[in-house]
């Protein structure tokens, strides 16, 4: 009997950008008596389902984007006589769909660390339950990844999670509804040990794969300080202190370590936090800018972001503290007009962003946008290849529309073309070369910067936005080729001698939060 854990993907690049963390975490959660699980990441290579045999147990983790491929694998696995267990955000939202279309015997909803071993035991005894509710486990139950199972030389970045949940409530995002609004922070010791494990293996670029690395803002503290009851302020201060303790620990790692994380723009006004990030080798952050106008921000319930000149200034604040920003923008918001595309590009350039991504507004299940959009479609939504557009992830990839929500003044094709044009201009050779001057110093590093920028754009924009399948295939081939030298740029020297104890700055720093447990919902 083989235990498979499969990360489905309809496109493979040979090399992965970031390790799919969940595979390695669920490998940790797999009881030893089941043997070594076989970890399959289709972003590296397509998986041949013919290798599955009767009695195997196949765990498939899906988000909305890869659900259809996941269902193909699940159906084939069930036909081969295996037990099929689905998990992940999409299966949590649509457990029936995984059973109806993906051949699932069982679905794990919520966090998988505790529910997956239960599902395994029941499958092994021939009595899987239809559903296992993993819920939202506390952070002291989060497991580290079994990184010794990583295939050598296949990923550019490792990934470690330090916190789950986000106190915000952006309308296009499902994180706050699935992972919750109460931040659940891992203890510093556990995070550090995992990072040291990865650093020993030669990973010097590590993504802190957190929902929001900055869970408590200065505004939150000011508001809590105005309350008569001081308990909320104490909770927030404890969370903040824990973040600083973590960053202090990270600061003790070798100087060539580079972390990247996700953070809200409000961090730009928190110099103390940004300085701690700089010392902790956190050299890059994805910042959800989303829109450059107040109307656009209102569209996505992100009024806490700045717009106009104040936005440019805030984003530059990160660079002043040595933190490179990958700015994320959304096109196709109801308030967007033709001129919004140029205005956004100008902000991205003037704000000294190192990288940027321009995504088209897509109603993802679990979000407020999706609920409103689904309702607006009525009982008989339009269909593509027989599939209602309200289940767009089930439409075959080649026929899947790129834009779903009707826009008051622009057609779907206009939004797609204009979005593609912004990508093309931001990632033109001339723009990248000019940005490289501010990002790195040596000519070699600047050439590496060009390569990384180009591969990012090929992997993300051309395979995600283009409708022309020849262009998509060309881009995937190009990215596959370029990924090999690109990965070498990220590889570090293995440091088997590195000890967590040597980089830990103080005893028991991670225990502070155990005193507090409450709901931080805004
Ligand atoms: S701040 Fe980020 S993670 Fe939090 S709800 Fe908004 S988009 Fe989602």
XYZ file of C-alpha atoms and ligand atoms in Angstrom:
530
model
C 0.000 0.000 0.000
C 1.376 3.394 -0.991
C 0.296 6.692 0.527
C 0.293 9.421 -2.085
C 0.087 13.130 -1.385
C -0.530 14.991 -4.624
C -0.356 18.684 -5.514
C -2.210 18.806 -8.881
C -1.316 21.215 -11.661
C -2.301 21.436 -15.306
C 1.040 23.034 -16.161
C 4.518 21.790 -15.181
C 7.765 23.728 -15.299
C 10.331 21.097 -14.248
C 11.509 23.436 -11.500
C 9.242 24.839 -8.795
C 9.435 28.401 -7.520
C 8.306 27.681 -3.945
C 8.042 24.327 -2.191
C 4.368 23.316 -1.809
C 4.547 23.338 1.958
C 1.378 21.385 2.629
C 2.812 18.217 1.046
C 5.684 18.181 3.522
C 3.510 19.125 6.506
C 1.058 16.315 5.800
C 4.027 13.980 5.344
C 4.873 14.913 8.967
C 1.283 14.149 9.958
C 1.408 10.704 8.295
C 1.892 8.055 11.022
C 5.201 6.180 10.717
C 3.507 2.777 10.395
C 2.144 3.836 6.983
C 5.706 4.070 5.630
C 7.163 6.969 3.658
C 4.450 8.812 1.721
C 5.086 9.429 -1.950
C 4.967 13.200 -2.533
C 3.909 14.316 -6.008
C 4.098 17.930 -7.145
C 2.708 18.375 -10.644
C 4.148 21.875 -10.927
C 7.418 19.940 -11.455
C 6.219 17.072 -13.672
C 2.850 15.624 -14.689
C 1.839 12.581 -12.622
C 1.063 9.277 -14.302
C -2.034 7.971 -12.499
C -1.358 4.472 -13.915
C 1.126 3.999 -11.053
C -1.740 3.973 -8.518
C -2.885 0.492 -7.516
C -5.793 -0.970 -5.545
C -5.547 -0.364 -1.804
C -3.349 2.752 -2.112
C -4.498 5.878 -0.300
C -4.352 9.063 -2.356
C -4.496 12.469 -0.655
C -5.126 15.367 -3.043
C -4.933 18.992 -1.887
C -6.811 21.518 -4.006
C -7.376 25.228 -4.267
C -9.859 26.582 -6.788
C -7.249 26.985 -9.551
C -6.191 23.331 -9.614
C -9.459 21.671 -8.545
C -10.316 20.336 -11.998
C -6.949 18.593 -12.420
C -7.337 17.287 -8.863
C -10.702 15.768 -9.772
C -9.153 14.034 -12.816
C -6.519 12.441 -10.613
C -9.066 11.503 -7.921
C -11.379 9.867 -10.452
C -8.512 7.853 -11.929
C -7.294 6.843 -8.469
C -10.738 5.625 -7.443
C -11.113 3.683 -10.685
C -7.784 2.002 -9.870
C -9.220 0.827 -6.550
C -7.462 3.343 -4.285
C -9.004 5.269 -1.415
C -9.257 8.947 -2.294
C -9.109 11.769 0.266
C -9.430 15.419 -0.722
C -8.354 18.416 1.346
C -7.362 22.059 0.890
C -9.270 25.333 0.698
C -11.462 24.368 -2.243
C -12.433 20.982 -0.808
C -13.246 22.745 2.464
C -15.659 25.021 0.617
C -17.128 22.371 -1.705
C -16.814 18.946 -0.059
C -19.743 17.544 -2.066
C -18.100 18.529 -5.323
C -14.955 16.556 -4.426
C -17.164 13.505 -3.793
C -19.352 13.980 -6.900
C -16.636 14.889 -9.393
C -13.325 13.842 -7.849
C -14.101 10.313 -6.661
C -13.486 11.262 -3.016
C -14.222 8.636 -0.363
C -13.483 11.282 2.238
C -12.943 15.030 2.442
C -10.825 16.751 5.066
C -12.092 20.268 5.722
C -10.053 22.959 7.485
C -6.559 22.301 8.836
C -5.212 18.884 7.889
C -2.605 18.148 10.569
C -4.936 16.221 12.864
C -7.683 15.116 10.478
C -5.418 13.537 7.814
C -4.073 10.768 10.091
C -7.646 9.956 11.159
C -8.743 9.679 7.532
C -5.715 7.474 6.812
C -6.513 5.058 9.647
C -10.144 4.776 8.575
C -9.204 4.184 4.929
C -6.691 1.516 5.970
C -9.421 -0.281 7.919
C -11.822 0.051 4.968
C -14.224 2.437 6.705
C -13.530 6.026 5.639
C -16.013 8.621 6.827
C -17.333 11.026 4.178
C -15.960 14.046 6.041
C -13.324 14.926 8.647
C -13.579 18.398 10.108
C -10.026 19.550 10.803
C -11.257 22.961 12.024
C -8.720 25.647 12.923
C -6.110 24.094 15.125
C -4.085 26.138 17.596
C -0.592 27.149 16.559
C 1.157 24.775 18.959
C -0.333 21.958 16.848
C 1.100 23.251 13.556
C 3.646 20.764 12.231
C 6.978 21.431 10.535
C 7.562 20.016 7.062
C 9.514 16.783 6.552
C 12.104 18.504 4.410
C 14.327 15.436 4.172
C 11.773 14.202 1.591
C 12.452 17.134 -0.778
C 13.787 16.119 -4.188
C 17.264 17.637 -4.588
C 17.684 20.734 -6.742
C 14.071 21.200 -7.812
C 12.885 24.298 -5.953
C 14.106 27.892 -5.870
C 12.568 28.900 -2.542
C 11.723 26.933 0.563
C 8.611 27.848 2.551
C 7.907 28.100 6.249
C 4.728 29.297 7.895
C 4.900 31.466 11.004
C 1.247 32.554 11.342
C -2.207 31.637 10.011
C -5.227 33.930 9.760
C -5.695 37.596 8.920
C -7.691 40.211 10.851
C -8.710 42.089 7.659
C -11.729 41.309 5.491
C -10.884 42.152 1.859
C -13.791 41.345 -0.429
C -11.796 39.364 -3.017
C -9.937 37.207 -0.480
C -11.028 33.987 1.225
C -8.149 33.741 3.718
C -9.925 35.555 6.545
C -12.964 33.315 6.122
C -11.118 29.984 5.850
C -8.101 30.558 8.134
C -10.041 32.937 10.385
C -9.392 36.494 11.533
C -7.636 35.558 14.741
C -3.896 35.296 14.083
C -2.475 31.949 15.171
C 1.279 32.373 15.601
C 3.728 29.518 15.832
C 6.197 29.495 18.673
C 9.537 31.016 17.755
C 11.532 27.862 18.556
C 9.552 25.716 16.114
C 9.856 28.231 13.288
C 13.559 28.673 13.878
C 14.279 24.953 13.972
C 12.505 24.480 10.663
C 14.369 27.349 9.053
C 17.714 26.057 10.314
C 16.817 22.628 8.905
C 16.217 24.220 5.479
C 19.335 26.381 5.688
C 21.418 23.281 6.424
C 20.063 21.784 3.197
C 21.248 24.763 1.152
C 18.095 26.873 0.978
C 19.067 30.455 1.594
C 15.900 31.938 0.038
C 12.911 31.138 2.231
C 9.330 32.354 1.818
C 7.515 33.026 5.077
C 4.268 31.689 3.656
C 1.989 33.608 5.996
C -1.450 35.010 5.370
C -0.342 38.352 6.809
C 3.044 38.810 8.496
C 1.847 42.062 10.111
C -1.256 41.094 12.102
C -1.299 44.072 14.474
C -1.053 47.610 13.108
C -0.250 50.808 14.962
C -3.866 51.846 14.356
C -5.095 48.662 16.037
C -2.974 49.501 19.067
C -4.196 53.106 19.170
C -7.818 51.995 18.993
C -7.354 49.356 21.687
C -5.602 51.890 23.919
C -8.736 54.054 23.850
C -10.863 51.251 25.309
C -11.523 51.106 29.006
C -10.963 47.373 29.099
C -7.211 46.860 28.621
C -7.394 43.162 27.763
C -7.579 43.725 24.001
C -4.539 46.015 24.112
C -2.604 43.412 26.107
C -3.487 40.723 23.564
C -2.420 42.864 20.640
C 0.805 43.879 22.334
C 1.592 40.246 23.058
C 1.099 39.335 19.390
C 3.314 42.211 18.349
C 5.977 41.250 20.900
C 5.932 37.730 19.513
C 6.573 39.044 15.996
C 9.559 41.004 17.270
C 10.865 37.960 19.153
C 10.663 35.941 15.941
C 12.460 38.619 13.945
C 15.148 38.891 16.614
C 15.718 35.155 16.288
C 15.867 35.340 12.471
C 18.443 38.122 12.727
C 20.905 35.571 14.122
C 20.884 33.502 10.907
C 23.779 33.622 8.422
C 23.980 36.982 6.651
C 23.218 35.634 3.161
C 19.784 34.302 4.201
C 16.898 36.012 2.421
C 13.276 35.907 3.523
C 10.209 37.024 1.627
C 6.741 37.425 3.085
C 3.259 38.946 2.620
C 2.294 42.046 4.492
C -0.262 44.834 4.486
C 0.701 48.326 3.421
C 0.091 49.745 6.895
C 3.466 48.303 7.939
C 5.100 51.132 5.982
C 4.247 53.599 8.756
C 5.761 51.320 11.399
C 9.492 52.086 11.201
C 10.325 49.963 14.215
C 8.712 46.940 12.581
C 10.387 47.555 9.218
C 13.782 47.946 10.887
C 13.248 44.637 12.695
C 12.340 43.068 9.337
C 15.524 44.405 7.783
C 17.652 42.998 10.610
C 15.806 39.678 10.270
C 16.906 39.375 6.601
C 13.295 39.836 5.416
C 14.287 41.522 2.184
C 11.096 41.305 0.218
C 7.355 41.451 0.764
C 4.254 41.020 -1.325
C 2.066 44.026 -0.609
C -1.547 43.979 -1.744
C -1.909 47.450 -3.245
C -4.936 46.322 -5.287
C -6.051 49.749 -6.547
C -4.540 53.204 -6.913
C -7.768 55.186 -6.465
C -9.994 55.639 -3.376
C -12.957 54.308 -5.406
C -11.045 51.148 -6.299
C -10.060 50.570 -2.681
C -13.658 50.973 -1.619
C -14.638 48.388 -4.239
C -12.504 45.777 -2.440
C -13.129 46.863 1.191
C -9.499 47.883 1.476
C -9.970 51.433 2.688
C -7.012 50.972 5.030
C -4.711 51.311 2.002
C -3.556 54.702 0.752
C -4.155 56.039 -2.760
C -2.556 58.656 -5.010
C 0.654 60.374 -3.818
C 0.302 59.021 -0.282
C 0.327 55.526 -1.783
C 3.563 56.177 -3.676
C 5.135 57.558 -0.503
C 4.024 54.609 1.604
C 5.379 52.061 -0.825
C 8.686 53.896 -1.003
C 8.804 53.594 2.793
C 9.531 49.880 2.440
C 12.497 50.547 0.169
C 13.911 53.086 2.597
C 14.170 50.215 5.077
C 15.778 47.899 2.543
C 12.657 45.878 1.808
C 11.843 45.160 -1.808
C 8.174 45.184 -2.676
C 6.254 42.903 -5.008
C 3.170 45.061 -5.485
C -0.059 43.265 -6.315
C -2.732 45.118 -8.308
C -6.221 44.106 -9.425
C -7.762 45.169 -12.733
C -11.434 45.002 -13.640
C -12.836 46.650 -10.501
C -16.188 48.377 -11.123
C -14.606 51.823 -10.759
C -11.747 51.056 -13.213
C -11.678 52.998 -16.457
C -9.389 52.805 -19.505
C -7.037 55.351 -17.923
C -6.726 53.268 -14.701
C -4.271 50.910 -16.415
C -1.743 53.642 -17.251
C -2.241 55.295 -13.858
C -1.516 51.982 -12.126
C 1.619 51.389 -14.161
C 2.828 54.895 -13.314
C 2.299 54.287 -9.592
C 4.083 50.918 -9.800
C 7.082 52.610 -11.423
C 7.167 55.742 -9.277
C 6.736 53.787 -6.049
C 10.012 51.955 -6.791
C 8.457 48.513 -6.736
C 10.972 45.787 -7.477
C 8.342 43.435 -8.894
C 4.652 43.785 -9.611
C 1.770 41.532 -10.539
C -1.409 42.645 -12.244
C -4.289 40.244 -11.761
C -7.769 40.387 -13.226
C -10.609 40.456 -10.751
C -11.836 36.882 -10.433
C -14.640 35.862 -8.108
C -13.065 33.103 -6.018
C -15.309 30.914 -3.881
C -15.325 31.754 -0.211
C -15.078 35.498 -0.879
C -17.664 38.242 -0.460
C -17.213 39.121 -4.148
C -18.098 35.580 -5.147
C -21.239 35.480 -3.008
C -22.509 38.775 -4.503
C -21.600 37.724 -8.049
C -23.182 34.283 -7.764
C -26.378 35.864 -6.466
C -26.378 38.396 -9.312
C -26.314 35.562 -11.879
C -29.704 34.265 -10.703
C -30.997 30.718 -10.916
C -29.836 30.131 -14.499
C -26.263 31.422 -14.865
C -24.751 31.524 -18.358
C -22.876 28.352 -19.330
C -19.550 27.670 -21.043
C -19.104 24.144 -22.459
C -22.233 23.244 -20.491
C -20.771 24.377 -17.146
C -22.412 27.293 -15.305
C -19.909 30.174 -15.049
C -20.620 30.265 -11.314
C -18.557 27.018 -11.268
C -15.856 28.456 -13.521
C -13.106 26.175 -12.129
C -14.931 23.218 -13.727
C -14.716 24.689 -17.228
C -11.877 22.987 -19.163
C -8.729 25.124 -19.004
C -8.674 25.875 -22.746
C -12.241 27.236 -22.711
C -12.138 29.038 -19.391
C -12.968 32.753 -19.669
C -10.349 35.155 -18.289
C -12.849 37.682 -16.962
C -16.174 36.777 -15.369
C -17.720 39.829 -13.821
C -19.527 42.234 -16.096
C -17.915 45.638 -16.050
C -19.947 48.856 -16.324
C -17.883 50.321 -19.202
C -15.273 47.837 -20.456
C -15.627 44.505 -22.222
C -13.906 41.429 -20.832
C -11.523 41.388 -23.766
C -10.588 45.027 -23.258
C -9.719 44.349 -19.604
C -7.648 41.331 -20.591
C -5.781 43.161 -23.372
C -5.070 46.194 -21.232
C -3.888 43.999 -18.344
C -1.547 42.097 -20.657
C -0.200 45.410 -21.992
C 0.628 46.600 -18.468
C 2.553 43.368 -17.808
C 4.390 43.812 -21.123
C 5.411 47.368 -20.296
C 6.390 46.773 -16.660
C 8.504 43.785 -17.698
C 10.000 45.213 -20.908
C 13.756 44.719 -21.030
C 14.360 48.460 -20.733
C 12.148 48.775 -17.607
C 13.647 45.738 -15.923
C 17.197 46.899 -16.637
C 16.471 50.312 -15.245
C 14.846 48.814 -12.102
C 17.791 46.475 -11.624
C 20.013 49.499 -10.926
C 18.101 50.287 -7.752
C 17.696 46.668 -6.721
C 21.226 45.255 -6.971
C 24.736 46.546 -7.671
C 27.030 44.266 -9.713
C 26.454 43.683 -13.427
C 26.194 39.933 -12.734
C 23.470 40.560 -10.163
C 21.685 42.889 -12.561
C 21.683 40.203 -15.255
C 20.320 37.737 -12.699
C 17.628 40.266 -11.833
C 16.624 40.464 -15.517
C 16.432 36.677 -15.746
C 14.315 36.387 -12.604
C 11.982 39.186 -13.716
C 11.491 37.599 -17.127
C 10.812 34.146 -15.731
C 8.332 35.545 -13.227
C 6.445 37.260 -15.980
C 6.467 34.178 -18.240
C 5.276 31.825 -15.509
C 2.621 34.134 -14.199
C 1.333 36.468 -16.880
C 1.607 34.573 -20.116
C 0.305 31.281 -18.794
C -2.468 32.972 -16.820
C -3.753 35.793 -19.024
C -3.122 34.850 -22.649
C -6.005 33.218 -24.491
C -3.840 32.064 -27.362
C -2.793 28.467 -26.565
C 0.350 28.726 -28.748
C 1.510 31.675 -26.629
C 0.733 29.785 -23.412
C 2.675 26.716 -24.546
C 5.597 28.819 -25.762
C 5.741 30.598 -22.424
C 5.603 27.366 -20.444
C 8.435 25.920 -22.574
C 10.516 29.086 -22.179
C 9.931 29.179 -18.435
C 10.863 25.497 -18.173
C 14.159 26.168 -19.919
C 15.037 29.279 -17.970
C 14.034 27.804 -14.622
C 17.169 25.640 -14.448
C 19.785 28.465 -14.442
C 17.381 30.570 -12.398
C 17.245 27.973 -9.612
C 21.039 27.939 -9.416
C 20.961 31.653 -8.681
C 18.870 30.977 -5.588
C 20.792 27.963 -4.295
C 22.986 28.446 -1.235
C 25.847 26.483 0.242
C 24.563 23.635 2.436
C 25.463 24.369 6.073
C 25.133 21.025 7.877
C 26.983 22.486 10.859
C 24.382 25.221 11.523
C 22.738 24.847 14.935
C 19.414 26.396 15.945
C 20.790 26.914 19.451
C 23.498 29.230 18.085
C 21.072 31.602 16.392
C 18.477 31.636 19.149
C 18.821 34.947 20.966
C 16.937 34.179 24.106
C 15.295 31.384 25.987
C 11.624 30.624 25.686
C 10.885 33.671 23.565
C 8.100 31.765 21.922
C 6.073 31.078 25.010
C 4.675 34.559 25.497
C 1.535 34.027 23.514
C 0.401 31.001 25.421
C -0.946 33.396 28.039
C -3.384 34.909 25.604
C -6.153 33.408 23.592
C -8.972 35.473 22.231
C -10.739 36.722 19.172
C -9.191 39.687 17.421
C -11.914 40.141 14.868
C -12.159 43.779 13.872
S -5.040 41.669 4.039
Fe -4.428 40.084 2.562
S -4.779 38.084 3.584
Fe -5.866 39.672 4.750
S -7.964 39.620 3.975
Fe -6.878 41.221 2.811
S -6.029 40.190 0.989
Fe -6.663 38.580 2.460
